[in-house]
CSV table of C-alpha atoms and ligand atoms in Angstrom, one decimal:
chain,number,residue,atom,x,y,z
A,30,UNK,CA,9.4,8.0,7.5
A,31,UNK,CA,11.5,4.9,6.9
A,32,UNK,CA,10.0,1.6,5.2
A,33,UNK,CA,11.9,-1.5,4.9
A,34,UNK,CA,10.7,-4.2,2.6
A,35,UNK,CA,11.5,-7.9,3.2
A,36,UNK,CA,11.2,-10.4,0.4
A,37,UNK,CA,12.7,-13.1,-1.2
A,38,UNK,CA,12.4,-11.3,-4.6
A,39,UNK,CA,14.3,-8.1,-3.9
A,40,UNK,CA,15.1,-7.6,-7.6
A,41,UNK,CA,11.3,-7.3,-8.2
A,42,UNK,CA,11.3,-3.8,-6.3
A,43,UNK,CA,14.4,-2.8,-8.5
A,44,UNK,CA,13.0,0.2,-10.1
A,45,UNK,CA,9.4,0.6,-8.9
A,46,UNK,CA,10.0,3.2,-6.2
A,47,UNK,CA,12.1,5.4,-8.6
A,48,UNK,CA,9.5,6.9,-10.6
A,49,UNK,CA,7.1,10.2,-9.9
A,50,UNK,CA,5.8,10.9,-6.5
A,51,UNK,CA,7.7,8.0,-4.8
A,52,UNK,CA,11.0,9.0,-6.4
A,53,UNK,CA,10.6,12.9,-5.5
A,54,UNK,CA,10.0,12.0,-1.9
A,55,UNK,CA,12.8,9.8,-1.7
A,56,UNK,CA,14.8,12.7,-3.0
A,57,UNK,CA,13.7,15.3,-0.5
A,58,UNK,CA,14.6,12.5,2.2
A,59,UNK,CA,10.8,12.6,2.7
A,60,UNK,CA,11.2,8.8,2.9
A,61,UNK,CA,13.8,6.0,2.9
A,62,UNK,CA,13.0,3.0,1.4
A,63,UNK,CA,15.1,-0.2,1.7
A,64,UNK,CA,14.7,-3.5,0.3
A,65,UNK,CA,16.2,-6.6,2.1
A,66,UNK,CA,16.5,-10.1,0.7
A,67,UNK,CA,15.1,-12.4,3.6
A,68,UNK,CA,17.7,-15.3,2.3
A,69,UNK,CA,20.2,-13.0,3.9
A,70,UNK,CA,18.6,-13.6,7.4
A,71,UNK,CA,18.6,-17.3,7.2
A,72,UNK,CA,21.3,-19.2,8.9
A,73,UNK,CA,20.8,-22.1,7.2
A,74,UNK,CA,23.9,-23.0,5.0
A,75,UNK,CA,21.6,-23.0,1.6
A,76,UNK,CA,20.0,-20.1,2.6
A,77,UNK,CA,16.4,-21.4,3.0
A,78,UNK,CA,13.5,-19.6,4.3
A,79,UNK,CA,10.7,-22.2,4.0
A,80,UNK,CA,9.9,-25.6,4.9
A,81,UNK,CA,6.8,-28.2,4.7
A,82,UNK,CA,3.8,-27.6,6.6
A,83,UNK,CA,3.0,-29.5,9.9
A,84,UNK,CA,0.3,-31.7,9.4
A,85,UNK,CA,1.0,-32.1,5.9
A,86,UNK,CA,-0.7,-30.4,2.9
A,87,UNK,CA,0.6,-28.9,-0.6
A,88,UNK,CA,3.0,-26.2,-0.7
A,89,UNK,CA,5.5,-24.3,1.8
A,90,UNK,CA,5.4,-22.3,4.5
A,91,UNK,CA,7.6,-19.6,5.5
A,92,UNK,CA,10.2,-20.9,8.4
A,93,UNK,CA,10.0,-18.3,11.7
A,94,UNK,CA,13.8,-17.9,12.3
A,95,UNK,CA,14.5,-15.5,9.0
A,96,UNK,CA,11.9,-13.5,9.7
A,97,UNK,CA,12.7,-13.0,13.7
A,98,UNK,CA,16.2,-12.3,12.8
A,99,UNK,CA,15.2,-9.9,10.0
A,100,UNK,CA,12.9,-8.0,12.7
A,101,UNK,CA,15.5,-8.3,15.5
A,102,UNK,CA,18.2,-6.5,12.9
A,103,UNK,CA,15.8,-3.6,11.7
A,104,UNK,CA,14.2,-2.7,14.9
A,105,UNK,CA,16.1,-3.7,17.5
A,106,UNK,CA,14.0,-6.1,19.2
A,107,UNK,CA,11.7,-9.2,18.6
A,108,UNK,CA,9.3,-8.1,21.2
A,109,UNK,CA,6.4,-6.4,19.3
A,110,UNK,CA,5.6,-4.5,23.2
A,111,UNK,CA,9.1,-3.0,23.0
A,112,UNK,CA,9.0,-1.8,19.3
A,113,UNK,CA,9.6,2.0,19.4
A,114,UNK,CA,6.9,4.3,18.9
A,115,UNK,CA,5.6,4.4,15.5
A,116,UNK,CA,6.9,1.1,14.4
A,117,UNK,CA,4.7,-0.9,12.4
A,118,UNK,CA,5.1,-4.6,11.0
A,119,UNK,CA,2.9,-5.4,8.4
A,120,UNK,CA,2.5,-8.8,7.0
A,121,UNK,CA,1.0,-8.9,3.2
A,122,UNK,CA,-1.5,-11.7,3.0
A,123,UNK,CA,-4.5,-12.5,1.4
A,124,UNK,CA,-5.8,-13.4,5.0
A,125,UNK,CA,-5.3,-9.9,6.0
A,126,UNK,CA,-7.9,-6.9,6.9
A,127,UNK,CA,-8.5,-5.2,3.4
A,128,UNK,CA,-6.4,-1.9,3.1
A,129,UNK,CA,-8.4,0.9,2.7
A,130,UNK,CA,-7.4,4.9,2.6
A,131,UNK,CA,-8.4,5.4,6.3
A,132,UNK,CA,-5.5,3.0,7.0
A,133,UNK,CA,-3.2,4.7,4.5
A,134,UNK,CA,-3.8,8.1,6.2
A,135,UNK,CA,-3.4,6.4,9.9
A,136,UNK,CA,0.1,5.3,8.5
A,137,UNK,CA,1.2,8.3,6.9
A,138,UNK,CA,0.1,10.3,10.1
A,139,UNK,CA,1.3,7.6,12.9
A,140,UNK,CA,4.1,5.6,11.3
A,141,UNK,CA,7.7,6.6,11.1
A,142,UNK,CA,9.2,3.0,10.8
A,143,UNK,CA,7.4,0.6,8.7
A,144,UNK,CA,8.4,-3.2,8.0
A,145,UNK,CA,6.4,-4.9,5.3
A,146,UNK,CA,6.8,-8.6,5.4
A,147,UNK,CA,6.0,-10.2,1.6
A,148,UNK,CA,4.4,-13.4,2.3
A,149,UNK,CA,4.8,-16.4,-0.4
A,150,UNK,CA,4.0,-19.9,-0.5
A,151,UNK,CA,1.2,-21.2,1.2
A,152,UNK,CA,2.1,-18.9,3.6
A,153,UNK,CA,4.0,-17.8,6.8
A,154,UNK,CA,4.6,-19.6,10.2
A,155,UNK,CA,1.7,-18.2,12.5
A,156,UNK,CA,4.4,-17.3,15.3
A,157,UNK,CA,5.3,-14.6,13.2
A,158,UNK,CA,1.8,-12.9,13.1
A,159,UNK,CA,1.6,-14.2,17.0
A,160,UNK,CA,4.9,-12.5,18.3
A,161,UNK,CA,6.1,-9.7,15.7
A,162,UNK,CA,2.9,-8.2,13.3
A,163,UNK,CA,1.4,-5.3,14.4
A,164,UNK,CA,-1.0,-5.2,10.9
A,165,UNK,CA,-2.1,-8.2,8.8
A,166,UNK,CA,-3.0,-6.9,5.6
A,167,UNK,CA,-4.9,-7.7,2.1
A,168,UNK,CA,-5.0,-5.5,-0.7
A,169,UNK,CA,-8.5,-7.4,-1.8
A,170,UNK,CA,-10.1,-10.2,-2.1
A,171,UNK,CA,-8.0,-11.9,-4.5
A,172,UNK,CA,-4.9,-14.1,-4.5
A,173,UNK,CA,-1.3,-13.1,-5.5
A,174,UNK,CA,1.3,-15.4,-5.7
A,175,UNK,CA,3.3,-13.3,-2.9
A,176,UNK,CA,3.0,-10.3,-1.2
A,177,UNK,CA,5.5,-8.3,-3.3
A,178,UNK,CA,2.8,-5.9,-5.7
A,179,UNK,CA,0.7,-5.4,-2.4
A,180,UNK,CA,3.8,-3.9,-0.8
A,181,UNK,CA,4.3,-1.8,-3.5
A,182,UNK,CA,0.5,-0.6,-3.3
A,183,UNK,CA,0.9,0.0,0.3
A,184,UNK,CA,4.0,2.1,-0.5
A,185,UNK,CA,2.7,4.2,-2.9
A,186,UNK,CA,-0.6,5.0,-1.4
A,187,UNK,CA,1.1,5.9,2.2
A,188,UNK,CA,4.3,7.9,0.5
A,189,UNK,CA,1.8,10.2,-1.7
A,190,UNK,CA,0.0,11.3,1.7
A,191,UNK,CA,3.4,12.3,3.7
A,192,UNK,CA,3.5,16.2,4.2
A,193,UNK,CA,5.0,17.5,1.3
A,194,UNK,CA,5.4,14.5,-0.8
A,195,UNK,CA,2.8,15.8,-3.2
A,196,UNK,CA,4.0,19.1,-3.9
A,197,UNK,CA,2.2,22.3,-3.9
A,198,UNK,CA,0.5,21.5,-7.4
A,199,UNK,CA,-1.8,18.9,-6.4
A,200,UNK,CA,-3.3,17.9,-3.1
A,201,UNK,CA,-4.5,14.7,-1.4
A,202,UNK,CA,-7.8,16.5,-0.3
A,203,UNK,CA,-9.1,15.9,-3.8
A,204,UNK,CA,-8.2,12.1,-3.9
A,205,UNK,CA,-10.9,9.7,-4.7
A,206,UNK,CA,-11.8,8.3,-1.1
A,207,UNK,CA,-10.3,11.2,0.5
A,208,UNK,CA,-13.7,12.2,1.6
A,209,UNK,CA,-15.2,8.8,1.5
A,210,UNK,CA,-16.6,8.8,-2.3
A,211,UNK,CA,-15.2,8.3,-5.8
A,212,UNK,CA,-13.6,11.3,-7.6
A,213,UNK,CA,-15.4,13.5,-10.2
A,214,UNK,CA,-14.8,13.4,-14.1
A,215,UNK,CA,-11.9,15.4,-15.1
A,216,UNK,CA,-11.4,16.9,-18.7
A,217,UNK,CA,-8.8,18.9,-20.5
A,218,UNK,CA,-8.2,20.6,-23.9
A,219,UNK,CA,-9.4,20.4,-26.8
A,220,UNK,CA,-13.0,21.2,-25.7
A,221,UNK,CA,-14.3,19.4,-28.6
A,222,UNK,CA,-12.6,15.8,-29.4
A,223,UNK,CA,-13.8,13.8,-32.2
A,224,UNK,CA,-17.3,15.4,-31.4
A,225,UNK,CA,-17.2,14.7,-27.7
A,226,UNK,CA,-17.6,18.0,-26.1
A,227,UNK,CA,-16.7,19.0,-22.1
A,228,UNK,CA,-19.3,19.9,-20.2
A,229,UNK,CA,-20.4,23.3,-20.7
A,230,UNK,CA,-20.4,24.1,-16.8
A,231,UNK,CA,-16.5,23.4,-16.6
A,232,UNK,CA,-16.1,26.1,-19.4
A,233,UNK,CA,-18.2,29.0,-17.9
A,234,UNK,CA,-15.8,29.9,-15.4
A,235,UNK,CA,-18.6,29.9,-12.5
A,236,UNK,CA,-16.7,28.1,-9.6
A,237,UNK,CA,-19.4,27.6,-7.4
A,238,UNK,CA,-21.3,26.0,-10.1
A,239,UNK,CA,-18.3,23.7,-11.1
A,240,UNK,CA,-18.0,22.6,-7.5
A,241,UNK,CA,-22.0,21.4,-7.4
A,242,UNK,CA,-21.4,19.8,-10.8
A,243,UNK,CA,-18.2,18.0,-9.3
A,244,UNK,CA,-19.9,17.0,-6.3
A,245,UNK,CA,-22.9,15.5,-8.2
A,246,UNK,CA,-21.0,13.7,-10.3
A,247,UNK,CA,-19.0,12.0,-7.8
A,248,UNK,CA,-22.0,11.0,-6.2
A,249,UNK,CA,-23.4,10.0,-9.5
A,250,UNK,CA,-20.4,7.9,-10.0
A,251,UNK,CA,-20.5,6.6,-6.7
A,252,UNK,CA,-23.9,5.3,-6.6
A,253,UNK,CA,-23.2,3.4,-10.0
A,254,UNK,CA,-20.3,1.8,-8.9
A,255,UNK,CA,-19.7,1.5,-5.4
A,256,UNK,CA,-23.2,2.0,-3.8
A,257,UNK,CA,-21.1,0.3,-0.5
A,258,UNK,CA,-19.4,3.6,0.0
A,259,UNK,CA,-22.6,5.5,0.5
A,260,UNK,CA,-24.2,3.3,3.0
A,261,UNK,CA,-22.7,5.4,5.9
A,262,UNK,CA,-25.0,8.1,4.7
A,263,UNK,CA,-24.8,9.9,1.6
B,311,ADE,N1,-0.5,-12.0,-0.8
B,311,ADE,C1,-1.2,-13.1,-1.7
B,311,ADE,N2,-2.4,-12.2,-2.1
B,311,ADE,C2,-2.6,-10.9,-1.6
B,311,ADE,C3,-3.5,-9.9,-1.0
B,311,ADE,N3,-4.5,-10.0,-1.9
B,311,ADE,N4,-3.4,-8.9,-0.4
B,311,ADE,C4,-2.0,-8.8,0.0
B,311,ADE,N5,-0.9,-9.9,-0.2
B,311,ADE,C5,-1.2,-11.0,-0.6
């Protein structure tokens, strides 16, 4: 998979993809991640990428030209219907659909080239959405100063689901949300820490009982914190 990030703050990403699972996936050529400065695609002599909104109002809006130029350069066409199969152009914005594990799985399974456009200021010229974007995505119902943290969230959530990214010792199948509910609690040694004891069931070696306990605890947590996840049928 190839992931291209378009941002006016490339420095923001300098080391963020160089740790843990993402670093390992890069080294194993499971994913290639490139970060591009949107200003490099501006033909304005001051490298401007934003302008005042038509109709007035506060703030600045990303101009369409540098983004169209970037997409032409990275994908080879600005015509969405001519994007090669497996190409996704994602605009990170608070107006998008809220990102869920299901979507991460879809990208990991179906996408081979993802371009992430990090919005800024008051927004991005809507013609970018109309012509180029395949998915407008928000990472939650709050407003960030820009799409950069959201791009990092998407990269992490997607890359760890790519075949072989996690290695043999871990599996995405046991993640929270992988079966639609939260994860169960986990414990390690010592069995008694400051008088706080690990539940007996985890120490008795009965795997059927342990599985049953884990499922019950996962449901308990979900019922307590995320009842909305259970509405589809407990
Ligand atoms: N940009 C600003 N807020 C955002 C959000 N919640 N998700 C994605 N991109 C954003």
